[in-house]
PDB file of C-alpha atoms and ligand atoms in Angstrom:
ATOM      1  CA  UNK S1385     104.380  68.359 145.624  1.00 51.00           C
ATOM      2  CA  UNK S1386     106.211  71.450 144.818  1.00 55.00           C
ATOM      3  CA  UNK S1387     105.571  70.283 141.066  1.00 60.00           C
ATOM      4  CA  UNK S1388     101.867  70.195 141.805  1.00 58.00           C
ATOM      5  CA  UNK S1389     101.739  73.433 143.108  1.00 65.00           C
ATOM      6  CA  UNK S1390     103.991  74.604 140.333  1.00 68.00           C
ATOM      7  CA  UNK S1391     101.773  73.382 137.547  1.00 72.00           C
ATOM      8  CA  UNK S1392      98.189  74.902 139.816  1.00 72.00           C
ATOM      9  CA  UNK S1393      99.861  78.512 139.365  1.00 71.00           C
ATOM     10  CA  UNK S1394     100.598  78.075 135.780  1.00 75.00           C
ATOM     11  CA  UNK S1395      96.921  77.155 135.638  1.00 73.00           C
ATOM     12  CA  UNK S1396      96.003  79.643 137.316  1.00 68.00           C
ATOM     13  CA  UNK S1397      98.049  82.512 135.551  1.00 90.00           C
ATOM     14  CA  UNK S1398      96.780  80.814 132.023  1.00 88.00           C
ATOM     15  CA  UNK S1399      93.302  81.315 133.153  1.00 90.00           C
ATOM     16  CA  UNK S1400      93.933  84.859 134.062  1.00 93.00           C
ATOM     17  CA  UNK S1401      95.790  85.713 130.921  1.00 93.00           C
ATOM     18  CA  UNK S1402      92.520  84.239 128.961  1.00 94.00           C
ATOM     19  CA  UNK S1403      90.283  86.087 131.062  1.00 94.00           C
ATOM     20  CA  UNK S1404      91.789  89.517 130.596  1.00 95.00           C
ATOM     21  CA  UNK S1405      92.205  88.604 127.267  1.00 96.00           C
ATOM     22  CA  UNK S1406      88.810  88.313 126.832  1.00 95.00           C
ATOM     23  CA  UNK S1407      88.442  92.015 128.713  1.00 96.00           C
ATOM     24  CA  UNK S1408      90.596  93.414 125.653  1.00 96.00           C
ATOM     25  CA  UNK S1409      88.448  91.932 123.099  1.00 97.00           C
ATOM     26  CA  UNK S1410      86.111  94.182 124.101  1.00 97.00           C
ATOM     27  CA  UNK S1411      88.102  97.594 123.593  1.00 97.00           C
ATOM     28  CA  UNK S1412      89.175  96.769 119.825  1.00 98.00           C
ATOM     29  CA  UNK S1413      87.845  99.355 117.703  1.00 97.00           C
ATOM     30  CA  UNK S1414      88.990  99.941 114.194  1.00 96.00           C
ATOM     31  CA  UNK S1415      90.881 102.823 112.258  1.00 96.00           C
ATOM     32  CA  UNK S1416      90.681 103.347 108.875  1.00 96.00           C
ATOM     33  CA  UNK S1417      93.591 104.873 105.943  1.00 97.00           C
ATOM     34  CA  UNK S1418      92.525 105.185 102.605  1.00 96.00           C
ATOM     35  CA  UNK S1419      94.315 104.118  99.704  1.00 98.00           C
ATOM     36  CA  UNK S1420      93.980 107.027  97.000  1.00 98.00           C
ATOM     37  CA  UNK S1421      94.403 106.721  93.531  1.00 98.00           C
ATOM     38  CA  UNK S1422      96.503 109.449  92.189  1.00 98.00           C
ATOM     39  CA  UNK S1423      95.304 109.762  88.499  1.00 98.00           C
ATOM     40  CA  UNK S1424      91.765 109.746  90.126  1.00 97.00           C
ATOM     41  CA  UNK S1425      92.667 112.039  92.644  1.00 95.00           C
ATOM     42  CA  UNK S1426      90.176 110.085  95.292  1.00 94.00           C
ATOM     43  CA  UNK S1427      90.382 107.234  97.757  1.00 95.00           C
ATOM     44  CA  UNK S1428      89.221 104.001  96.115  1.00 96.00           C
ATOM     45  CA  UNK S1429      88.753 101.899  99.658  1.00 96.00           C
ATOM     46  CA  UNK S1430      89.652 102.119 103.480  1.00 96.00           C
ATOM     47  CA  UNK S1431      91.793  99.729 105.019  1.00 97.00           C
ATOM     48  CA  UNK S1432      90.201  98.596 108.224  1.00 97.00           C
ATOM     49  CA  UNK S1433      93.439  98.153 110.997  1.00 97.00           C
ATOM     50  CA  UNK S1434      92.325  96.778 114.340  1.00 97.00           C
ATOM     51  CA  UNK S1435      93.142  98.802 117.428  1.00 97.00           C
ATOM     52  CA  UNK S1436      93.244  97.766 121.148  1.00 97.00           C
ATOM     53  CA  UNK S1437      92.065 100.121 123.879  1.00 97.00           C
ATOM     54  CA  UNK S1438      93.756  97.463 126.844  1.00 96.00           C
ATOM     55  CA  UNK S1439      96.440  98.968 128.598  1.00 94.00           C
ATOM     56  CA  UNK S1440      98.292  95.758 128.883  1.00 94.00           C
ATOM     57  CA  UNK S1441      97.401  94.749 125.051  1.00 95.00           C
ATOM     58  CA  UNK S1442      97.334  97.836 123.469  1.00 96.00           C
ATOM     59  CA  UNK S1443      99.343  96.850 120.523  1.00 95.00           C
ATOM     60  CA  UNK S1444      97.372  95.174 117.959  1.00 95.00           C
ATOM     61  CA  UNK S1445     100.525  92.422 117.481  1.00 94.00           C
ATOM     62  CA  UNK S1446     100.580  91.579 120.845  1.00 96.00           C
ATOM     63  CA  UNK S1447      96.718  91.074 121.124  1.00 97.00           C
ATOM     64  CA  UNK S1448      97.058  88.750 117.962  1.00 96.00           C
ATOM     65  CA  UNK S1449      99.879  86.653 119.565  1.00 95.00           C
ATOM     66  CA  UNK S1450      97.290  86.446 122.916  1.00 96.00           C
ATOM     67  CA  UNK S1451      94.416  85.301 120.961  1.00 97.00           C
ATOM     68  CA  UNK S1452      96.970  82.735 118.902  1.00 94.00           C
ATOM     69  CA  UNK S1453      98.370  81.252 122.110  1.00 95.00           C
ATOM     70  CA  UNK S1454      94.578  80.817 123.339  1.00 96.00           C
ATOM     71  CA  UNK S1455      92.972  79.584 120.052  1.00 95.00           C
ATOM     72  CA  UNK S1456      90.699  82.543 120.121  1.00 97.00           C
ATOM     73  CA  UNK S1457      91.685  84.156 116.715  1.00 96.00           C
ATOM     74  CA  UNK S1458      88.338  83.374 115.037  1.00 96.00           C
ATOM     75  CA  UNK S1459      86.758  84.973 118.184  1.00 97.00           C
ATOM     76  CA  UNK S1460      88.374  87.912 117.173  1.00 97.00           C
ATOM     77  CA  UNK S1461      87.869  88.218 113.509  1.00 96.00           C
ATOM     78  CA  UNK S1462      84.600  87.862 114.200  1.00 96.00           C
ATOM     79  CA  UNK S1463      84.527  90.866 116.494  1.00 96.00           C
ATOM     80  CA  UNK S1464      86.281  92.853 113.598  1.00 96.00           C
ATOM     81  CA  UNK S1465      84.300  91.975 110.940  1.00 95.00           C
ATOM     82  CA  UNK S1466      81.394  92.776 112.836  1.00 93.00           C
ATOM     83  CA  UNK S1467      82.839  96.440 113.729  1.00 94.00           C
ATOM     84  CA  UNK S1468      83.980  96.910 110.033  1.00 93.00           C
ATOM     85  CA  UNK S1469      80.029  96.092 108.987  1.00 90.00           C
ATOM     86  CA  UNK S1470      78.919  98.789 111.202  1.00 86.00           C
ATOM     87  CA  UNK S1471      81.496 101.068 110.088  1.00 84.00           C
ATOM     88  CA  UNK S1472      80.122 100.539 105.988  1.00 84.00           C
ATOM     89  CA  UNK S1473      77.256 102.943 105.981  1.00 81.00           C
ATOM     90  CA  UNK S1474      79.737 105.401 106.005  1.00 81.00           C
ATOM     91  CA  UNK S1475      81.132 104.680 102.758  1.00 83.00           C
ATOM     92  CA  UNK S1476      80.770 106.621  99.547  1.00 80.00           C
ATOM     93  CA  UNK S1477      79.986 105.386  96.208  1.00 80.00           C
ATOM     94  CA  UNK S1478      82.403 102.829  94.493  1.00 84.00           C
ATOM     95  CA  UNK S1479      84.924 103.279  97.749  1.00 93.00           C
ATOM     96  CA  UNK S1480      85.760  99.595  99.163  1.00 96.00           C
ATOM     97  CA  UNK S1481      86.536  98.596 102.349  1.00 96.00           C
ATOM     98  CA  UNK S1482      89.782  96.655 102.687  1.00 97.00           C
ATOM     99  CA  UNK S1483      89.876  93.656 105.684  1.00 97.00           C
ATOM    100  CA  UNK S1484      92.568  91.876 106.947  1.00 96.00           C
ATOM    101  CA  UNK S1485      92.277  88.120 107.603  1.00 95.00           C
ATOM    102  CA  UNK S1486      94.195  85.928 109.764  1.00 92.00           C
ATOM    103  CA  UNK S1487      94.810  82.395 107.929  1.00 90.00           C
ATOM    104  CA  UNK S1488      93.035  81.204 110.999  1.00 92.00           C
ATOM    105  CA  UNK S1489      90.164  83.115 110.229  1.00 95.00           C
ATOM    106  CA  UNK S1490      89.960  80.897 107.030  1.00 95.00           C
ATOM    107  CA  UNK S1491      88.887  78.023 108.663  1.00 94.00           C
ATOM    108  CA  UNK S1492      85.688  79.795 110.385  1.00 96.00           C
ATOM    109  CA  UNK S1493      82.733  78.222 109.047  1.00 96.00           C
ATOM    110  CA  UNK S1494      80.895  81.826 110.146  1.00 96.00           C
ATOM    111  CA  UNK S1495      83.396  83.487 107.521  1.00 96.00           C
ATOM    112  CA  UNK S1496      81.443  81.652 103.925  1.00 97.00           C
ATOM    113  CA  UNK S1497      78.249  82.171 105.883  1.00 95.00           C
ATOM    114  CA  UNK S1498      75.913  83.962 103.281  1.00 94.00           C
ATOM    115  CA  UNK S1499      74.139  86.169 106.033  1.00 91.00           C
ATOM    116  CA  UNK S1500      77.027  86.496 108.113  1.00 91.00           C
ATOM    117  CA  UNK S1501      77.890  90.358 108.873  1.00 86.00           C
ATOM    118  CA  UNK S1502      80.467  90.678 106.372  1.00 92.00           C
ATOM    119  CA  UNK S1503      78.960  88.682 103.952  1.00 93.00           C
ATOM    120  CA  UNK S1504      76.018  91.362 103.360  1.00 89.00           C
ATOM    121  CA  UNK S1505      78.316  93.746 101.935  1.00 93.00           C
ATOM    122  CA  UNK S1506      81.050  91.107 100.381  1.00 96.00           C
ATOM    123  CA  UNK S1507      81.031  92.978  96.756  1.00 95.00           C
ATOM    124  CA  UNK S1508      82.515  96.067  98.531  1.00 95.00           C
ATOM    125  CA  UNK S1509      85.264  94.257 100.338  1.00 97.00           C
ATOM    126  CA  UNK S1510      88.617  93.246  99.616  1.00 98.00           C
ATOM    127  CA  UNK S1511      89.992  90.544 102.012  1.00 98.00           C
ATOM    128  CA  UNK S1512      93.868  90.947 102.362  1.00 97.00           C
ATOM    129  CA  UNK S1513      95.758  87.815 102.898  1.00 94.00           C
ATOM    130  CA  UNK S1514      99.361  87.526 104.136  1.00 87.00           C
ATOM    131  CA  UNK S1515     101.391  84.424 104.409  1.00 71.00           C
ATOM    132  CA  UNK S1516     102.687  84.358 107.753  1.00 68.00           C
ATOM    133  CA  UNK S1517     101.919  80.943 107.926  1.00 66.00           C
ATOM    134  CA  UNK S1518     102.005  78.898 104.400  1.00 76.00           C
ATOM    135  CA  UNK S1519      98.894  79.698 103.036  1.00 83.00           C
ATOM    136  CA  UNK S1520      99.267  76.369 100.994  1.00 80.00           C
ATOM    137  CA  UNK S1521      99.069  74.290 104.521  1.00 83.00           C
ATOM    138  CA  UNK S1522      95.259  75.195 105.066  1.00 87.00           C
ATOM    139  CA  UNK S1523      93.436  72.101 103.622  1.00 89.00           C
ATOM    140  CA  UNK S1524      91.379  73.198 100.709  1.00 93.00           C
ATOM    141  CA  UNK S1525      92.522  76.355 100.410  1.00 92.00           C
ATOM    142  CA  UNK S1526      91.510  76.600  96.289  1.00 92.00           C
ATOM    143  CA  UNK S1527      87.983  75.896  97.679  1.00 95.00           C
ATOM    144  CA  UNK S1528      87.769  78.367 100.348  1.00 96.00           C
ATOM    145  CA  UNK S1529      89.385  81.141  98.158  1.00 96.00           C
ATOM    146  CA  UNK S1530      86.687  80.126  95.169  1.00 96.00           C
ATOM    147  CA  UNK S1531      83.993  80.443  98.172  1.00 97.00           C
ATOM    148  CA  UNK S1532      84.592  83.772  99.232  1.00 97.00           C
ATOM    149  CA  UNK S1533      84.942  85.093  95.487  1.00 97.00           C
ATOM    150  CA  UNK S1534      81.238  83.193  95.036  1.00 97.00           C
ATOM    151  CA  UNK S1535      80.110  85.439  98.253  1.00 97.00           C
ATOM    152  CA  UNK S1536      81.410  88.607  96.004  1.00 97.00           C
ATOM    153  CA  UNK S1537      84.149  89.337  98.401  1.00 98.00           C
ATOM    154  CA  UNK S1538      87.769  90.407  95.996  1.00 98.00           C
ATOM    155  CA  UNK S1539      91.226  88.801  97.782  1.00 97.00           C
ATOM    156  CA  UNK S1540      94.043  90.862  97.494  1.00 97.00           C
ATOM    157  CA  UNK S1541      97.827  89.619  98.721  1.00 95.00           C
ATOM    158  CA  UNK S1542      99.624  91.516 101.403  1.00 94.00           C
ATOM    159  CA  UNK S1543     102.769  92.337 102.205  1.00 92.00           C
ATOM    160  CA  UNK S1544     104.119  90.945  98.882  1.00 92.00           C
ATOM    161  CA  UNK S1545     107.956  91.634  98.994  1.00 87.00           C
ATOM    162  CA  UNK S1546     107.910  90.869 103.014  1.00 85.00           C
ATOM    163  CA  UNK S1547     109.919  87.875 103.736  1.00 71.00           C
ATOM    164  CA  UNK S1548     107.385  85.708 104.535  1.00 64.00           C
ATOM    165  CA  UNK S1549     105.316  86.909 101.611  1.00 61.00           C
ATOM    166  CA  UNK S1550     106.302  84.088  99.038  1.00 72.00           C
ATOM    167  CA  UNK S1551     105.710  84.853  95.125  1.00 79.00           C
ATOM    168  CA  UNK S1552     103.769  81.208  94.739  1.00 82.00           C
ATOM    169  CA  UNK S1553     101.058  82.668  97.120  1.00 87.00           C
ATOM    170  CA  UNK S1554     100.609  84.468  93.744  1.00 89.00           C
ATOM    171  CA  UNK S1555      99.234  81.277  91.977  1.00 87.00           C
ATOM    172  CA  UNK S1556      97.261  79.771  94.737  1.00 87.00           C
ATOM    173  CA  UNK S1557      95.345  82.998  95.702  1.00 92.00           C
ATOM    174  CA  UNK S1558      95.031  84.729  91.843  1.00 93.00           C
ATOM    175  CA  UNK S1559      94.527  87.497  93.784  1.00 96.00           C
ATOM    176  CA  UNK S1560      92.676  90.925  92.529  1.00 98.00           C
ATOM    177  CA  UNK S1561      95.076  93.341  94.438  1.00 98.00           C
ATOM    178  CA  UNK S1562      98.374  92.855  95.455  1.00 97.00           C
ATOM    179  CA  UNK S1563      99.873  95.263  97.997  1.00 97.00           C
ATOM    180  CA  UNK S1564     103.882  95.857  98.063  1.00 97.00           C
ATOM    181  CA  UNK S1565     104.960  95.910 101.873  1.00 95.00           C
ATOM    182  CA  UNK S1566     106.232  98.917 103.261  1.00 96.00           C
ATOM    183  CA  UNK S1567     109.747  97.098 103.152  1.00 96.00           C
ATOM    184  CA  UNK S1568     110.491  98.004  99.423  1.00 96.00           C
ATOM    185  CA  UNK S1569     108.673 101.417  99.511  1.00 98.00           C
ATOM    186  CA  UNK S1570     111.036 102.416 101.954  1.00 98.00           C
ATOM    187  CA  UNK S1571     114.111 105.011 100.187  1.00 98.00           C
ATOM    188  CA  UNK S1572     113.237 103.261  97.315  1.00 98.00           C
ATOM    189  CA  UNK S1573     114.418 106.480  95.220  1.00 98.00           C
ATOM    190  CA  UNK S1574     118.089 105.728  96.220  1.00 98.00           C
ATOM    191  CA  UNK S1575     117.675 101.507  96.050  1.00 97.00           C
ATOM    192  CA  UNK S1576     117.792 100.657  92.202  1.00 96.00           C
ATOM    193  CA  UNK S1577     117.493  97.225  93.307  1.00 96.00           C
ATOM    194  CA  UNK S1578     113.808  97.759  94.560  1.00 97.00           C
ATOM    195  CA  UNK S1579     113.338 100.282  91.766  1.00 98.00           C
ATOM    196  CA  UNK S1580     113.498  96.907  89.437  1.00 97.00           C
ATOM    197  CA  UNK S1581     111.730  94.787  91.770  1.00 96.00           C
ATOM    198  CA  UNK S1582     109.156  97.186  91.640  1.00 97.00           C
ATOM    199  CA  UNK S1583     109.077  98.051  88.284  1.00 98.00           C
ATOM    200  CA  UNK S1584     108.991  94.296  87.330  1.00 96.00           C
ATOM    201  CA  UNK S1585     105.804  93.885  89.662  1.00 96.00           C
ATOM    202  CA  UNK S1586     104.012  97.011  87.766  1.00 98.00           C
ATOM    203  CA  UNK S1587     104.647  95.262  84.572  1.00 97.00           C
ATOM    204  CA  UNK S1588     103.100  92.065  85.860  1.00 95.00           C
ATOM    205  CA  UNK S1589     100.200  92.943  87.561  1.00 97.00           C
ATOM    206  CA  UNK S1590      99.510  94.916  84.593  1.00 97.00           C
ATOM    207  CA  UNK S1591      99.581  91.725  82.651  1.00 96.00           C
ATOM    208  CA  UNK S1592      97.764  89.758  85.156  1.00 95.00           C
ATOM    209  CA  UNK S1593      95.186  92.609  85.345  1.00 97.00           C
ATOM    210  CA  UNK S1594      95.747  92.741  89.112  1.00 98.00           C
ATOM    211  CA  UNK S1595      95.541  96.218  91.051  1.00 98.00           C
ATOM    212  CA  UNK S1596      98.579  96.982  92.752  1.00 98.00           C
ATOM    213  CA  UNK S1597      98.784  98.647  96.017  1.00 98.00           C
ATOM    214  CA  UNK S1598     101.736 100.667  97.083  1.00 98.00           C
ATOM    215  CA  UNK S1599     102.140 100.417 100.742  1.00 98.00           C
ATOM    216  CA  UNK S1600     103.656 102.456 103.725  1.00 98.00           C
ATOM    217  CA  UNK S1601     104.254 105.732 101.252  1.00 98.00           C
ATOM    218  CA  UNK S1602     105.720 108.418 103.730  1.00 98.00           C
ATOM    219  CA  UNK S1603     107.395 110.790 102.190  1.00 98.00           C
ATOM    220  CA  UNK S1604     107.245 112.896  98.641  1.00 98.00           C
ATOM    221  CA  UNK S1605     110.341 111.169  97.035  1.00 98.00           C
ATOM    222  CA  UNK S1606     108.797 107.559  97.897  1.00 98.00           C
ATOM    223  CA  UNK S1607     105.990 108.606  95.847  1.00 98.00           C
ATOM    224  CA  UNK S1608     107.767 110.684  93.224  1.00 98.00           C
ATOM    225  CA  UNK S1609     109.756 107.602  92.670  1.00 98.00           C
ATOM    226  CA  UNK S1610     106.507 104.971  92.766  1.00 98.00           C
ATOM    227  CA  UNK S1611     105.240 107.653  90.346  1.00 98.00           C
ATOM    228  CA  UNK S1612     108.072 107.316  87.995  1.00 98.00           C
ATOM    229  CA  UNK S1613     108.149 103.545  87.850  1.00 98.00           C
ATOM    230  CA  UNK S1614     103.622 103.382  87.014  1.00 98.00           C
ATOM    231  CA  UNK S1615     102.223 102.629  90.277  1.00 98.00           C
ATOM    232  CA  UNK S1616      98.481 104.821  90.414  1.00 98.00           C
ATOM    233  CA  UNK S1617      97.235 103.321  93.799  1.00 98.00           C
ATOM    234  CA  UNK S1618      98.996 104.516  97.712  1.00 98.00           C
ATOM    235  CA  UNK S1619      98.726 104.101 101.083  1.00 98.00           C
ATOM    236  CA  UNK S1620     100.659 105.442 103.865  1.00 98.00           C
ATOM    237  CA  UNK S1621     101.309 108.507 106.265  1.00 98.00           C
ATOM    238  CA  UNK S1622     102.703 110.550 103.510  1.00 98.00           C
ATOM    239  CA  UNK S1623      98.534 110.915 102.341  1.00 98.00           C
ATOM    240  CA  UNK S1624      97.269 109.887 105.549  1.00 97.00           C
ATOM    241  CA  UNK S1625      97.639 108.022 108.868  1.00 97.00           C
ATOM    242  CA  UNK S1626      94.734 105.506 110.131  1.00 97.00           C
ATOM    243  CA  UNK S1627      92.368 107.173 111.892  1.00 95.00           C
ATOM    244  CA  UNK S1628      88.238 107.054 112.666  1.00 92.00           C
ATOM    245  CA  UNK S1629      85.656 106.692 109.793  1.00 77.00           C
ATOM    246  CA  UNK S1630      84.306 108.830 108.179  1.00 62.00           C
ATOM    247  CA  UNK S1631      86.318 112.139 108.264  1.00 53.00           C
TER     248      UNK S1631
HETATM  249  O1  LIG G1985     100.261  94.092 107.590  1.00 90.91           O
HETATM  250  P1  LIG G1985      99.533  95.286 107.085  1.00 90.91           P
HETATM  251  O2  LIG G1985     100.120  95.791 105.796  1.00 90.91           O
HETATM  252  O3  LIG G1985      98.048  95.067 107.004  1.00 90.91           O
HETATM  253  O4  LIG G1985      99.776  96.429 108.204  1.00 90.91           O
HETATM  254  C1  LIG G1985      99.554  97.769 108.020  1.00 90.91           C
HETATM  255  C2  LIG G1985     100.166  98.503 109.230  1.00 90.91           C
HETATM  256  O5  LIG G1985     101.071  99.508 108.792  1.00 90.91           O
HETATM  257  C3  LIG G1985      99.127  99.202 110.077  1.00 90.91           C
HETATM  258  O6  LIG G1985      99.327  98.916 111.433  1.00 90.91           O
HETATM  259  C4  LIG G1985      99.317 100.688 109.779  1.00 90.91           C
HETATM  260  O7  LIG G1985      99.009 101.493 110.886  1.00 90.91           O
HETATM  261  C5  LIG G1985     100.780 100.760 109.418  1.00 90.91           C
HETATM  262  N1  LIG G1985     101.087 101.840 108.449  1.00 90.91           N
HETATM  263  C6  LIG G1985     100.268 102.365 107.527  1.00 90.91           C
HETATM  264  N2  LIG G1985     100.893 103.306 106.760  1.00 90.91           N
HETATM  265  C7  LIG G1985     102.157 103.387 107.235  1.00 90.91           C
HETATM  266  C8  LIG G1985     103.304 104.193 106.883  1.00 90.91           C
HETATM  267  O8  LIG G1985     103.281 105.020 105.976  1.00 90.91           O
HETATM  268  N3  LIG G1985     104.446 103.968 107.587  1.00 90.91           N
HETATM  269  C9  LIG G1985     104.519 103.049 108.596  1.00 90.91           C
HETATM  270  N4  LIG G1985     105.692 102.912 109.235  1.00 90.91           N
HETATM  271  N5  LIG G1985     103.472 102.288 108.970  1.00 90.91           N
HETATM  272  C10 LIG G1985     102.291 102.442 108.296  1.00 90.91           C
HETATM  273 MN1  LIG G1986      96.891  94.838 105.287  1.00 90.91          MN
END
């Protein structure tokens, strides 16, 4: 008995956790940092960064891990993508709009939809993949990527030099932009060692004729030293920090 009524509360808490996290869906609302180009002088795109306006899910982490635990990621790309759309008028000429995916989100049918939301203005958006999960464990993932390029969308990797960021996601995505993680921006005018790592990843995306992103810039030395080694293309709160769109 005392099982029973052990397992009805659990029930009943799990039900209350997915209505309330149903509630917070509906107080995400984006922000938006640019990503300026410093020979241009100009932002080249906005990253779009999901915020949550729920007291009790206010960070955007925690709301992910909700909406993992209750299979209701796709729920909430959706919502995002949709929000991003409505954000687009806004954008100048040539300026892109950069949008995160969950790996989840690559298994929504709505996502390769030609006159989905997103879709509409797929030539002006980057979608940023991470590998917190192994990107390579998503059956068909060569298709999907080769769908969304059809669509017009551009894939850029993120968080390359993260630990779960693996180089091989390299070959399987051939993305168009990679952005470094914040992790080897960081001091990196006193680290040598991420000076080469760095360095090394200029030289090949250069190659590869891949735009690379410098992430999480915050202060002048992080750039001078980003500067020094070729990188053109920043993001962080040394130029900005996420905020509405447009300013
Ligand atoms: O995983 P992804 O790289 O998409 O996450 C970007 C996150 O990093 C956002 O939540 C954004 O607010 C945050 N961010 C952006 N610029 C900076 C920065 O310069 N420093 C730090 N610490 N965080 C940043
Ligand atoms: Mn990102």
């Amino acid at each position: 008995m005392e099982i029973a009524s052990h397992h009805d509360e659990e029930e009943a808490t799990r039900s209350e956790r997915m209505v309330h996290l149903e509630r917070a869906f509906g107080g995400v609302y984006m922000v938006y940092q640019p990503i300026v180009s410093w020979r241009l002088h100009q932002p080249i795109g906005y990253e779009a960064l999901a915020r949550s306006a729920d007291p009790r899910l206010r960070n955007p982490g925690d709301l992910f891990s909700e909406a993992e635990r209750f299979g209701q990621v796709q729920s909430l790309g959706r919502i995002i993508r949709g929000h991003v759309l409505a954000a687009a008028d806004a954008l100048t000429d040539g300026t892109r709009l950069f949008v995160n995916l969950h790996v989840d989100d690559l298994e929504d049918a709505t996502l390769y939809d030609a006159v989905a939301p997103l879709s509409l203005l797929a030539p002006r958006v980057v979608l940023e993949i991470t590998e917190r999960g192994s990107i390579e464990s998503i059956p068909d993932v060569d298709k999907k990527i080769s769908s969304l390029r059809a669509l017009g969308y551009r894939i850029a990797l993120d968080d390359i030099g993260a630990g779960y960021a693996n180089l091989n996601t390299l070959a399987v995505l051939e993305p168009d932009v990679v952005k470094l993680d914040m992790s080897l921006i960081r001091n990196i005018h006193e680290r040598g060692t991420k000076q080469r790592v760095v360095s090394a990843m200029v030289e090949l995306c250069r190659d590869m004729k891949i735009e690379l992103v410098a992430e999480g810039v915050e202060t002048r030395d992080e750039l001078e030293a980003l500067l020094a080694l070729g990188c053109d293309l920043f993001q962080g709160y040394f130029f900005a920090r996420p905020g509405p769109f447009p300013r």
